[in-house]
Coordinates of C-alpha atoms in Angstrom, one line a residue:
Chain U
M9 CA 41.6 98.8 -0.3
A10 CA 43.2 95.1 1.1
V11 CA 46.3 96.9 1.8
K12 CA 44.8 99.7 3.9
P13 CA 44.1 97.5 7.0
L14 CA 47.1 95.3 6.2
R15 CA 49.0 98.8 6.9
R16 CA 47.5 99.9 10.3
T17 CA 48.0 96.6 12.0
P18 CA 51.4 95.2 10.6
R19 CA 51.6 92.3 12.6
K20 CA 48.4 90.8 11.9
P21 CA 49.3 88.3 8.9
G22 CA 51.6 86.8 11.8
R23 CA 48.9 86.6 14.5
L24 CA 46.7 84.8 11.9
V25 CA 48.9 82.2 11.0
A26 CA 49.8 82.3 14.9
E27 CA 46.2 81.7 15.6
M28 CA 45.4 78.9 13.1
I29 CA 48.3 76.7 14.8
T30 CA 46.6 77.3 17.7
V31 CA 43.4 75.9 16.8
V32 CA 45.0 73.2 15.2
I33 CA 47.0 72.3 17.8
A34 CA 44.1 72.8 20.4
G35 CA 42.5 70.1 18.2
F36 CA 45.0 67.6 18.5
V37 CA 45.2 68.0 22.3
A38 CA 41.0 67.6 22.6
F39 CA 41.0 64.7 20.5
P40 CA 42.0 61.9 22.6
L41 CA 39.2 63.3 24.4
Y42 CA 37.1 63.7 21.6
W43 CA 37.3 60.2 20.5
M44 CA 36.7 58.9 23.8
V45 CA 33.3 60.2 24.0
L46 CA 32.5 59.4 20.3
S47 CA 33.8 55.5 20.6
A48 CA 31.7 55.5 23.9
L49 CA 28.7 56.5 21.9
K50 CA 29.1 54.4 19.0
P51 CA 27.0 51.7 18.6
P52 CA 28.6 48.2 19.2
G53 CA 29.0 47.2 15.6
E54 CA 31.1 50.1 14.3
I55 CA 33.5 50.4 17.0
Q56 CA 35.0 47.0 16.5
S57 CA 35.0 47.5 12.5
A58 CA 38.0 48.2 10.6
G59 CA 38.0 51.8 9.2
P60 CA 36.6 54.4 12.0
K61 CA 34.4 56.9 11.1
P62 CA 35.3 60.3 13.0
W63 CA 31.4 60.4 13.7
T64 CA 28.5 58.6 14.4
L65 CA 25.6 59.1 12.4
T66 CA 23.5 56.7 15.8
P67 CA 24.7 57.4 18.8
S68 CA 23.8 54.7 21.1
L69 CA 24.2 54.3 25.1
D70 CA 24.9 50.8 24.7
S71 CA 28.4 50.6 26.3
F72 CA 27.1 53.0 29.2
T73 CA 24.1 50.5 29.6
R74 CA 26.9 47.6 29.6
V75 CA 29.5 49.2 32.1
L76 CA 26.3 50.4 34.0
S77 CA 24.9 46.9 34.2
M78 CA 28.3 45.4 35.5
N79 CA 28.0 44.3 38.9
G80 CA 29.0 46.6 41.3
F81 CA 29.9 49.7 39.0
G82 CA 28.0 51.9 41.0
R83 CA 29.9 51.2 44.3
F84 CA 33.5 51.3 43.0
F85 CA 32.2 54.7 41.3
L86 CA 31.3 55.4 44.8
N87 CA 34.1 54.2 46.3
S88 CA 36.3 56.3 44.5
L89 CA 34.2 59.5 45.0
L90 CA 34.1 58.5 49.0
I91 CA 37.8 58.6 49.0
A92 CA 38.2 61.6 46.9
V93 CA 36.1 63.8 48.7
V94 CA 37.2 62.5 52.4
V95 CA 41.3 63.4 51.6
V96 CA 40.1 66.7 49.9
L97 CA 38.1 67.9 53.4
L98 CA 41.1 66.6 55.2
S99 CA 43.9 67.8 53.1
L100 CA 42.5 71.1 53.5
V101 CA 42.2 71.3 57.1
L102 CA 45.6 69.8 57.4
S103 CA 47.0 72.0 55.0
F104 CA 46.0 75.4 56.2
L105 CA 47.0 74.5 59.8
S106 CA 50.5 73.5 58.7
A107 CA 50.8 76.2 56.2
V108 CA 49.6 78.9 58.8
A109 CA 52.0 77.4 61.6
L110 CA 54.7 77.7 59.1
T111 CA 53.9 81.0 58.1
R112 CA 52.8 82.8 61.1
F113 CA 54.8 81.8 64.1
R114 CA 58.3 82.1 64.8
F115 CA 59.3 78.7 66.5
R116 CA 62.9 76.7 66.4
G117 CA 63.2 73.9 63.8
R118 CA 60.8 76.3 61.5
T119 CA 63.6 75.6 58.5
V120 CA 64.2 72.4 59.1
L121 CA 60.5 71.5 58.6
L122 CA 60.2 73.4 55.6
V123 CA 63.1 71.8 54.0
M124 CA 61.6 68.0 55.3
I125 CA 58.6 69.0 53.3
L126 CA 60.4 70.2 50.6
V127 CA 62.4 66.7 50.2
A128 CA 59.0 65.0 51.1
Q129 CA 57.3 66.3 47.7
M130 CA 60.5 64.3 45.7
V131 CA 60.3 60.8 47.8
P132 CA 58.8 58.6 45.2
V133 CA 55.8 57.5 47.2
E134 CA 55.2 54.7 45.0
A135 CA 58.5 52.8 46.3
L136 CA 56.9 52.9 49.7
T137 CA 54.5 50.3 48.8
I138 CA 55.8 47.2 50.2
P139 CA 56.6 48.9 53.9
L140 CA 53.1 50.6 53.5
F141 CA 51.6 47.1 52.6
F142 CA 53.0 45.5 55.4
L143 CA 52.1 48.5 58.1
M144 CA 48.0 48.0 56.5
R145 CA 48.2 44.2 56.9
S146 CA 49.2 44.6 60.4
I147 CA 47.1 46.8 61.7
G148 CA 44.1 45.4 60.2
G149 CA 41.3 44.4 62.7
T150 CA 42.8 46.5 65.2
V151 CA 42.2 49.9 63.9
P152 CA 38.8 50.4 62.5
A153 CA 38.2 51.3 58.9
L154 CA 42.5 50.5 58.3
G155 CA 43.9 48.1 57.2
L156 CA 44.2 45.9 54.3
N157 CA 41.0 45.5 52.1
E158 CA 39.7 48.6 53.9
L159 CA 39.1 52.2 52.1
G160 CA 40.3 53.5 55.1
S161 CA 44.0 52.5 54.3
I162 CA 43.6 54.1 50.6
M163 CA 42.4 57.3 52.0
L164 CA 45.2 57.8 54.4
V165 CA 47.7 57.1 51.9
D166 CA 46.5 59.6 49.3
L167 CA 46.1 62.1 51.9
V168 CA 49.3 62.1 53.5
F169 CA 50.8 61.7 50.1
S170 CA 49.1 65.1 48.8
L171 CA 49.7 67.0 52.1
P172 CA 53.4 67.8 51.4
L173 CA 52.6 69.9 47.8
A174 CA 49.5 71.0 49.6
I175 CA 51.2 72.1 52.6
W176 CA 53.7 73.9 50.4
L177 CA 51.3 75.6 48.0
L178 CA 49.3 77.1 50.8
R179 CA 52.3 78.2 52.5
G180 CA 52.8 80.9 49.6
F181 CA 49.3 82.2 49.8
V182 CA 49.5 82.3 53.9
A183 CA 53.0 84.1 53.4
A184 CA 51.2 86.9 50.8
V185 CA 48.9 88.2 53.2
P186 CA 50.4 91.0 54.8
I187 CA 51.5 90.6 58.3
E188 CA 49.8 94.2 59.0
L189 CA 46.0 92.8 58.7
E190 CA 47.4 90.3 61.3
E191 CA 48.7 93.2 63.4
A192 CA 45.7 95.3 62.8
A193 CA 43.1 92.5 64.0
K194 CA 45.0 91.7 66.8
L195 CA 44.8 95.5 67.6
D196 CA 41.2 95.1 67.5
G197 CA 41.0 92.0 70.1
A198 CA 40.4 89.2 67.6
S199 CA 42.1 86.0 68.6
R200 CA 45.0 84.4 66.5
L201 CA 42.7 81.5 65.9
R202 CA 39.7 83.9 64.7
F203 CA 41.9 85.8 62.8
A204 CA 43.0 82.5 60.7
W205 CA 39.2 81.7 60.6
Q206 CA 37.6 85.0 59.5
I207 CA 40.1 86.7 57.7
L208 CA 43.1 84.3 56.7
L209 CA 41.0 81.9 55.3
P210 CA 38.7 83.7 52.9
L211 CA 42.2 85.5 51.3
V212 CA 43.6 81.9 50.6
A213 CA 40.8 80.6 49.1
P214 CA 42.3 80.6 45.6
G215 CA 45.0 78.2 47.2
L216 CA 42.5 76.2 48.8
V217 CA 41.1 75.3 45.3
S218 CA 44.1 74.4 44.1
V219 CA 44.7 72.0 46.8
S220 CA 41.5 70.9 46.5
V221 CA 41.8 70.4 42.8
L222 CA 44.9 68.6 43.4
S223 CA 44.6 66.6 46.1
F224 CA 40.8 65.3 44.3
I225 CA 43.3 64.2 41.3
H226 CA 45.4 62.6 43.5
A227 CA 43.0 60.5 45.3
W228 CA 40.6 59.9 42.4
N229 CA 43.6 58.5 39.9
D230 CA 45.4 56.4 42.3
F231 CA 45.6 53.1 40.8
L232 CA 48.4 51.5 42.9
F233 CA 47.6 51.8 46.5
A234 CA 44.2 50.6 45.6
K235 CA 45.4 47.4 43.7
T236 CA 47.7 46.9 46.4
F237 CA 45.7 47.1 49.8
I238 CA 42.1 46.0 48.2
I239 CA 43.2 42.3 47.9
S240 CA 40.1 40.0 48.4
K241 CA 36.8 42.4 49.4
T242 CA 35.6 43.3 45.7
E243 CA 33.0 45.6 47.1
N244 CA 35.9 47.6 48.6
Q245 CA 37.7 48.3 44.5
T246 CA 37.9 51.6 43.2
L247 CA 36.9 52.9 39.7
P248 CA 40.6 52.7 38.3
Q249 CA 40.7 48.6 39.0
A250 CA 36.6 48.0 37.9
I251 CA 37.9 49.7 34.3
L252 CA 41.0 46.9 34.1
V253 CA 37.9 44.0 34.0
F254 CA 37.0 45.0 30.7
F255 CA 40.8 45.3 29.1
K256 CA 41.7 42.1 28.4
P257 CA 44.8 42.1 25.8
E258 CA 43.2 40.0 22.9
D259 CA 39.3 40.4 23.1
T260 CA 39.2 43.9 24.5
D261 CA 35.6 45.6 24.6
W262 CA 36.7 49.1 23.6
G263 CA 33.0 50.4 23.6
A264 CA 32.9 49.3 27.5
V265 CA 36.4 50.6 27.8
M266 CA 35.7 53.8 26.5
A267 CA 32.3 54.5 28.0
A268 CA 34.2 53.6 32.0
S269 CA 36.7 56.0 30.6
T270 CA 34.5 58.5 30.0
L271 CA 32.6 58.4 33.4
M272 CA 35.6 58.2 35.4
T273 CA 36.7 61.3 33.2
I274 CA 33.6 63.2 34.1
P275 CA 34.0 64.1 37.8
A276 CA 37.3 65.6 37.2
L277 CA 36.5 67.3 34.2
V278 CA 33.5 68.9 35.7
L279 CA 35.6 70.2 38.7
F280 CA 38.4 71.4 36.6
V281 CA 35.8 73.4 34.2
L282 CA 34.3 74.9 37.6
V283 CA 37.4 76.1 38.9
Q284 CA 39.9 76.6 36.0
R285 CA 40.2 80.3 36.9
K286 CA 41.0 80.2 40.4
L287 CA 43.0 77.2 39.4
V288 CA 44.8 79.0 36.8
S289 CA 45.5 82.1 39.3
G290 CA 46.3 79.9 42.4
L291 CA 49.0 77.9 41.0
G292 CA 50.3 81.5 39.7
G293 CA 50.3 82.7 43.2
A294 CA 51.4 79.9 44.7
V295 CA 54.5 79.5 42.0
K296 CA 55.4 83.6 42.6
G297 CA 55.1 83.6 46.5
Chain P
M28 CA 30.8 93.6 66.3
A29 CA 32.2 93.4 70.1
I30 CA 35.5 93.8 68.1
Q31 CA 34.6 97.3 67.3
E32 CA 33.3 98.6 70.5
R33 CA 36.3 97.2 72.2
P34 CA 38.8 100.1 73.5
V35 CA 41.7 100.1 71.2
T36 CA 44.8 99.5 73.6
I37 CA 48.2 101.0 72.6
P38 CA 50.4 98.1 72.0
A39 CA 53.3 97.9 74.3
P40 CA 55.7 95.0 72.0
R41 CA 58.9 95.9 74.2
I42 CA 57.4 95.6 77.3
T43 CA 56.4 91.4 76.4
P44 CA 59.5 89.7 77.0
K45 CA 60.8 88.0 73.5
P46 CA 61.3 84.0 75.1
R47 CA 57.8 84.4 76.5
R48 CA 56.4 84.8 72.8
I49 CA 58.7 82.4 71.2
R50 CA 58.0 79.8 73.6
R51 CA 54.1 80.3 73.0
D52 CA 54.4 80.6 69.3
T53 CA 56.3 77.1 69.5
V54 CA 53.7 75.6 71.5
A55 CA 50.9 76.9 69.2
A56 CA 52.7 75.9 66.1
W57 CA 53.3 72.0 67.2
L58 CA 49.7 71.9 67.7
Y59 CA 48.6 73.4 64.3
L60 CA 51.5 70.9 62.9
A61 CA 50.5 68.2 65.3
P62 CA 47.8 66.4 62.7
A63 CA 49.4 66.4 59.6
G64 CA 53.0 65.7 61.6
I65 CA 51.8 62.8 63.0
L66 CA 50.2 61.7 59.6
L67 CA 53.6 62.2 57.6
A68 CA 55.5 60.6 60.1
A69 CA 53.2 57.4 60.3
V70 CA 52.5 56.8 56.5
L71 CA 55.8 58.6 55.0
V72 CA 58.6 58.8 57.4
Y73 CA 58.4 55.2 59.1
P74 CA 57.8 53.2 56.1
I75 CA 60.9 55.1 54.5
Y76 CA 62.8 53.8 57.7
Q77 CA 60.9 50.1 57.0
I78 CA 62.1 50.1 53.4
V79 CA 65.6 50.4 54.3
L80 CA 65.6 48.1 56.9
I81 CA 63.5 45.1 54.9
S82 CA 65.5 45.9 52.2
F83 CA 68.8 44.4 54.5
Y84 CA 66.9 41.3 54.7
D85 CA 65.8 38.0 52.7
Y86 CA 62.1 38.7 52.8
G87 CA 60.4 36.5 50.6
Q88 CA 56.7 35.0 50.7
A89 CA 57.8 32.2 53.8
Q90 CA 59.5 34.8 56.1
A91 CA 56.0 37.6 55.2
T92 CA 53.9 35.1 56.5
G93 CA 55.7 33.9 59.1
A94 CA 56.8 30.2 58.0
A95 CA 60.4 31.2 57.9
P96 CA 62.7 33.0 60.2
L97 CA 64.2 36.5 58.8
E98 CA 67.9 36.3 57.9
F99 CA 69.7 39.6 57.8
I100 CA 71.7 39.7 54.4
G101 CA 73.3 43.1 54.4
F102 CA 73.8 44.1 51.1
G103 CA 72.8 40.9 49.4
N104 CA 69.9 42.6 47.6
Y105 CA 71.7 45.0 46.2
R106 CA 74.6 43.1 45.9
E107 CA 72.1 40.8 43.7
L108 CA 70.0 43.3 41.6
L109 CA 73.4 44.9 40.8
A110 CA 74.8 41.8 39.1
D111 CA 71.7 41.1 37.2
S112 CA 71.5 42.7 33.5
Q113 CA 67.8 43.2 33.8
F114 CA 68.2 45.8 36.5
W115 CA 70.5 47.9 34.6
I116 CA 68.5 47.9 31.5
V117 CA 65.2 48.8 33.6
L118 CA 67.6 51.5 35.3
A119 CA 68.6 52.8 31.6
N120 CA 64.6 52.6 30.5
T121 CA 63.6 54.6 33.9
F122 CA 66.5 57.3 33.1
G123 CA 65.6 57.6 29.4
F124 CA 62.0 57.5 29.7
G125 CA 61.8 60.0 32.5
A126 CA 64.3 62.5 30.4
V127 CA 61.8 62.1 27.3
C128 CA 58.9 63.1 29.0
V129 CA 60.5 65.9 31.6
V130 CA 62.0 67.4 28.5
G131 CA 59.1 66.8 26.0
G132 CA 56.5 68.2 28.5
L133 CA 58.7 71.5 29.1
V134 CA 59.3 72.0 25.7
V135 CA 56.1 71.2 24.6
G136 CA 54.0 73.5 27.6
T137 CA 57.0 76.3 27.2
A138 CA 56.0 76.8 23.4
L139 CA 52.3 76.6 23.7
A140 CA 52.7 79.1 26.3
V141 CA 54.6 81.5 24.1
L142 CA 52.0 81.0 21.6
A143 CA 49.2 81.6 23.7
T144 CA 50.5 85.1 24.5
R145 CA 50.8 85.9 20.8
V146 CA 47.3 85.0 19.8
R147 CA 43.7 86.7 20.9
A148 CA 41.4 85.6 23.1
V149 CA 39.4 83.1 21.1
P150 CA 42.1 80.8 20.2
R151 CA 43.8 81.1 22.8
M152 CA 40.5 80.1 25.2
L153 CA 40.7 76.7 22.6
L154 CA 44.2 76.0 23.7
F155 CA 43.8 76.2 27.4
L156 CA 40.4 74.1 27.2
A157 CA 41.8 71.4 25.5
A158 CA 44.8 71.5 27.6
L159 CA 42.3 71.8 30.8
G160 CA 40.8 68.5 29.5
A161 CA 44.1 66.6 29.0
W162 CA 45.2 67.4 32.5
A163 CA 41.9 66.3 34.3
T164 CA 41.9 63.4 32.6
P165 CA 42.3 60.7 34.8
A166 CA 45.9 58.4 34.0
M167 CA 44.0 55.3 33.6
A168 CA 41.3 56.7 31.3
G169 CA 43.7 58.4 29.7
S170 CA 45.8 55.2 29.2
Y171 CA 43.1 53.7 27.8
V172 CA 42.2 56.4 25.3
W173 CA 46.1 56.3 23.8
L174 CA 46.2 52.5 23.5
F175 CA 42.6 52.6 21.6
L176 CA 44.1 55.7 19.5
F177 CA 47.0 53.4 18.6
D178 CA 45.4 49.8 18.3
A179 CA 46.8 47.6 15.8
D180 CA 43.6 46.5 14.7
F181 CA 40.9 49.4 15.5
G182 CA 42.6 52.4 15.9
V183 CA 41.8 55.6 14.5
V184 CA 46.0 56.5 13.8
N185 CA 46.5 53.3 11.6
E186 CA 43.6 54.1 9.7
A187 CA 44.9 57.4 8.8
L188 CA 48.4 56.6 8.2
S189 CA 47.1 53.8 6.4
G190 CA 44.9 56.4 4.4
L191 CA 47.5 58.5 3.7
G192 CA 49.7 55.9 1.7
F193 CA 51.6 54.0 4.5
R194 CA 49.7 50.9 3.4
S195 CA 52.4 49.0 6.1
M196 CA 50.6 50.7 8.9
D197 CA 47.1 48.2 8.4
G198 CA 47.3 46.3 11.9
H199 CA 50.9 47.4 12.9
S200 CA 51.1 47.2 16.6
W201 CA 52.8 50.0 18.5
T202 CA 52.7 48.6 21.7
F203 CA 54.5 45.2 20.4
G204 CA 58.7 47.4 20.2
T205 CA 60.2 48.3 23.3
L206 CA 60.9 51.5 21.8
S207 CA 57.8 52.3 20.1
A208 CA 55.7 51.2 23.5
F209 CA 57.8 53.3 25.1
G210 CA 57.5 56.6 23.0
L211 CA 53.2 55.9 23.2
V212 CA 53.4 55.7 26.9
A213 CA 55.5 58.8 26.6
A214 CA 53.5 60.8 24.4
E215 CA 50.6 60.1 26.7
V216 CA 52.2 61.4 30.0
I217 CA 53.2 64.6 28.0
W218 CA 49.8 65.3 26.8
C219 CA 48.7 64.8 30.2
S220 CA 51.3 67.0 31.6
F221 CA 52.7 69.7 29.5
P222 CA 49.2 71.9 30.9
F223 CA 50.6 72.3 34.1
V224 CA 53.8 73.6 32.5
M225 CA 51.6 76.0 29.8
V226 CA 49.7 77.3 32.6
T227 CA 52.8 78.3 35.1
M228 CA 54.5 79.6 32.3
Y229 CA 51.4 81.7 30.9
A230 CA 51.5 83.0 34.1
G231 CA 55.2 84.0 34.3
I232 CA 55.1 85.6 31.0
K233 CA 52.3 87.4 31.7
A234 CA 53.6 88.8 35.1
I235 CA 56.5 90.3 33.3
P236 CA 55.9 94.2 33.2
E237 CA 55.3 95.3 30.0
E238 CA 57.7 98.2 30.5
V239 CA 60.4 96.2 31.1
L240 CA 60.1 94.7 27.4
E241 CA 59.3 98.2 26.5
A242 CA 62.8 99.4 27.5
A243 CA 64.3 96.3 26.1
A244 CA 63.1 97.6 23.0
L245 CA 64.1 100.9 23.1
D246 CA 67.5 100.0 23.8
G247 CA 67.7 97.9 20.4
A248 CA 67.3 94.6 21.8
S249 CA 65.8 91.7 19.4
A250 CA 63.1 89.8 19.9
W251 CA 65.4 86.7 20.5
R252 CA 67.9 88.9 22.4
A253 CA 64.9 90.5 24.8
A254 CA 63.7 86.5 25.3
R255 CA 67.2 85.1 26.3
S256 CA 68.2 88.8 28.3
V257 CA 65.0 89.7 29.8
I258 CA 62.5 86.9 29.7
L259 CA 64.3 84.0 30.3
P260 CA 66.1 85.3 33.5
M261 CA 62.7 86.5 34.9
L262 CA 61.1 82.9 34.2
R263 CA 64.0 81.4 35.4
P264 CA 62.5 80.2 39.2
L265 CA 59.2 79.1 37.3
L266 CA 61.1 77.1 34.9
L267 CA 62.9 75.6 37.8
I268 CA 59.1 74.8 39.6
A269 CA 58.1 73.0 36.9
T270 CA 61.1 71.2 35.9
I271 CA 61.2 69.8 39.9
Q272 CA 57.8 68.8 39.3
S273 CA 58.1 67.4 35.8
I274 CA 61.0 64.9 37.5
I275 CA 59.1 63.9 40.4
W276 CA 55.8 62.9 38.4
D277 CA 57.5 61.6 35.2
F278 CA 59.8 59.3 37.1
K279 CA 57.7 57.7 39.0
V280 CA 55.0 57.1 36.2
F281 CA 53.1 53.9 37.5
T282 CA 49.7 53.6 36.1
Q283 CA 50.8 54.6 32.3
I284 CA 53.2 52.0 32.6
Y285 CA 51.3 49.3 33.7
V286 CA 48.3 49.9 31.9
M287 CA 49.3 50.7 28.4
T288 CA 52.3 48.2 28.6
N289 CA 50.2 45.6 30.6
G290 CA 52.3 45.1 33.4
G291 CA 55.7 45.8 31.8
G292 CA 55.4 45.0 28.3
V293 CA 56.6 41.7 26.5
A294 CA 59.0 39.8 28.8
G295 CA 59.1 42.8 31.0
R296 CA 60.8 45.2 28.1
N297 CA 59.0 47.9 29.2
L298 CA 59.9 48.4 32.8
V299 CA 60.7 51.3 34.4
L300 CA 62.2 51.0 38.5
N301 CA 58.6 51.8 39.9
V302 CA 56.6 48.6 38.3
Y303 CA 59.4 46.9 38.4
A304 CA 60.0 47.0 41.9
Y305 CA 56.0 46.1 42.1
Q306 CA 56.4 43.5 40.1
K307 CA 59.2 41.7 42.0
A308 CA 57.5 42.4 45.4
F309 CA 54.1 41.8 44.7
A310 CA 54.6 39.3 41.3
G311 CA 57.5 37.7 42.8
Q312 CA 57.0 37.8 46.5
E313 CA 60.2 39.0 46.8
Y314 CA 59.9 41.9 49.0
G315 CA 63.5 42.2 50.1
L316 CA 64.7 42.8 46.3
G317 CA 61.6 44.9 45.6
S318 CA 62.1 47.3 48.7
A319 CA 66.1 47.6 47.6
I320 CA 64.8 48.6 44.3
G321 CA 62.5 51.4 46.1
V322 CA 65.4 52.7 48.1
L323 CA 67.9 52.9 45.0
M324 CA 64.9 54.7 42.6
T325 CA 64.5 57.0 45.9
L326 CA 68.5 58.2 45.9
L327 CA 68.2 59.0 42.6
L328 CA 65.1 61.0 42.4
L329 CA 66.5 62.6 45.3
S330 CA 70.0 63.0 43.5
I331 CA 68.4 64.1 40.2
T332 CA 66.3 67.0 41.8
G333 CA 69.1 67.9 44.5
L334 CA 71.8 67.9 41.6
Y335 CA 69.0 70.3 39.6
V336 CA 68.2 72.5 42.0
R337 CA 72.3 73.2 42.9
S338 CA 72.6 74.0 39.5
Q339 CA 70.0 76.5 39.0
R340 CA 70.9 78.2 42.7
R341 CA 74.5 78.6 41.1
S342 CA 73.4 80.5 38.2
T343 CA 70.8 82.2 39.4
P344 CA 70.1 84.4 42.7
W345 CA 66.8 82.0 43.6
Q346 CA 64.8 83.0 46.6

């Protein structure tokens, strides 16, 4: 009796082992996140005691209240969100325009530009902190919303540093749209701009999703430039800087750090889960293109 | 609507003189490219020029505030760096740490991608969801969670090891030793970077036509032979992209090192070039020296990626 199904699908035992391994690995990969949320929900006494339990019987919002009652936490959260949203919107517009120009127009210097964009991705932008610090310092006061201590400077830097990859990604998508489609649109009397707006844009939607996610994560994660630019105007700090406050090497409030980390992870996680299908196909498409 | 009503005109592409079309294309292209181009020039190209310039000056706090005149010292900063034993340690750290993260992320990501193709939908979905979670976790949050997992007193890892009989792990500090601190950061970096590799490689494996593999099997190729001679060559372009991205990301990790080793470790033993340049410039206020480190780091990263791309292009008809 037991032999019958075994013979019908001879690879099943091997696959079952593989599936068990997969589930165990998934558990290990997810564990840090589980532990973060769990620790954030533990009552204050429990988290700092020796012998941590893998569950908690009495979930408490104490740590979250402590974080949220911190002076300005909401403000820092909104700062980060504002920066990320502006960066995403602008990088969508700019990378789409550039991708269209680089794939649909024939002009001299196109290849040079493509190579430059590729190289730009490899420049360790973190190394440019020093000149950018001086740049922001010198334009502060003269250019509105830019300069040291202004959110605009973080937006500008995050935007520009996510652009090369965004353009490169989208270029693959735009190139994949058959040229015949554009010729047909032209025959129908559609202008180039109209073609780009009405036909091309919907077709490259998966690429736009990938660009949005990557730009969002880039801006949402930025710690270095926020740390460098926002020196004295503390109300313009961002989330990654704010979390540092709870972390003291000798006496860390782990409950608060985990709660703040959880709050910081939620927007990114929600975005990823919402677009996961498109993201996976988007990256695949870009890589193929 | 209006589009359809318009009479269809037969196109006469040959009548339009080619140079005019190209000229019109050029103007339009530069218009489209202008917004991104101007920003990239101002925030990327100009700072690159600036950092090279600053690296040739003795540029300290006095010069930054204008209290002292700038002094051109040529390669002085570079000479000082190369003569400093700490620089060489940091350079070796950067190489070792970056290489471990790149290789680790690629191996884990590719192995799990292969595993994902071998299992049914439910386990695969669990794996992808977990990986998506790790991928989405912000660097700052990820750093803190891993620190907490490995915390000397309240960490679950020490607790578990101690429970398994390794009593000496009670109160063991993972962040004190240079190697274990780097290892811990590397584990976090691999954790949040392997999903990209996994997703990319999974898509690549899935895109290989079934017939190709069947043909290989009919020709008597073993699974190993098929993997080496059929699957790997087809995945090579993807592997190239995944490796380049990993090199670019992992060699300039900042947040994780800065947060997890508290600014570069005990007595700066966990510095990589990135954090080193930052500390020199903004904590030590030696902007000239910091810029020289930045320039060297840029050259290093460009040459690593360049060499890798070249080696790959030689062995495959890429593009």
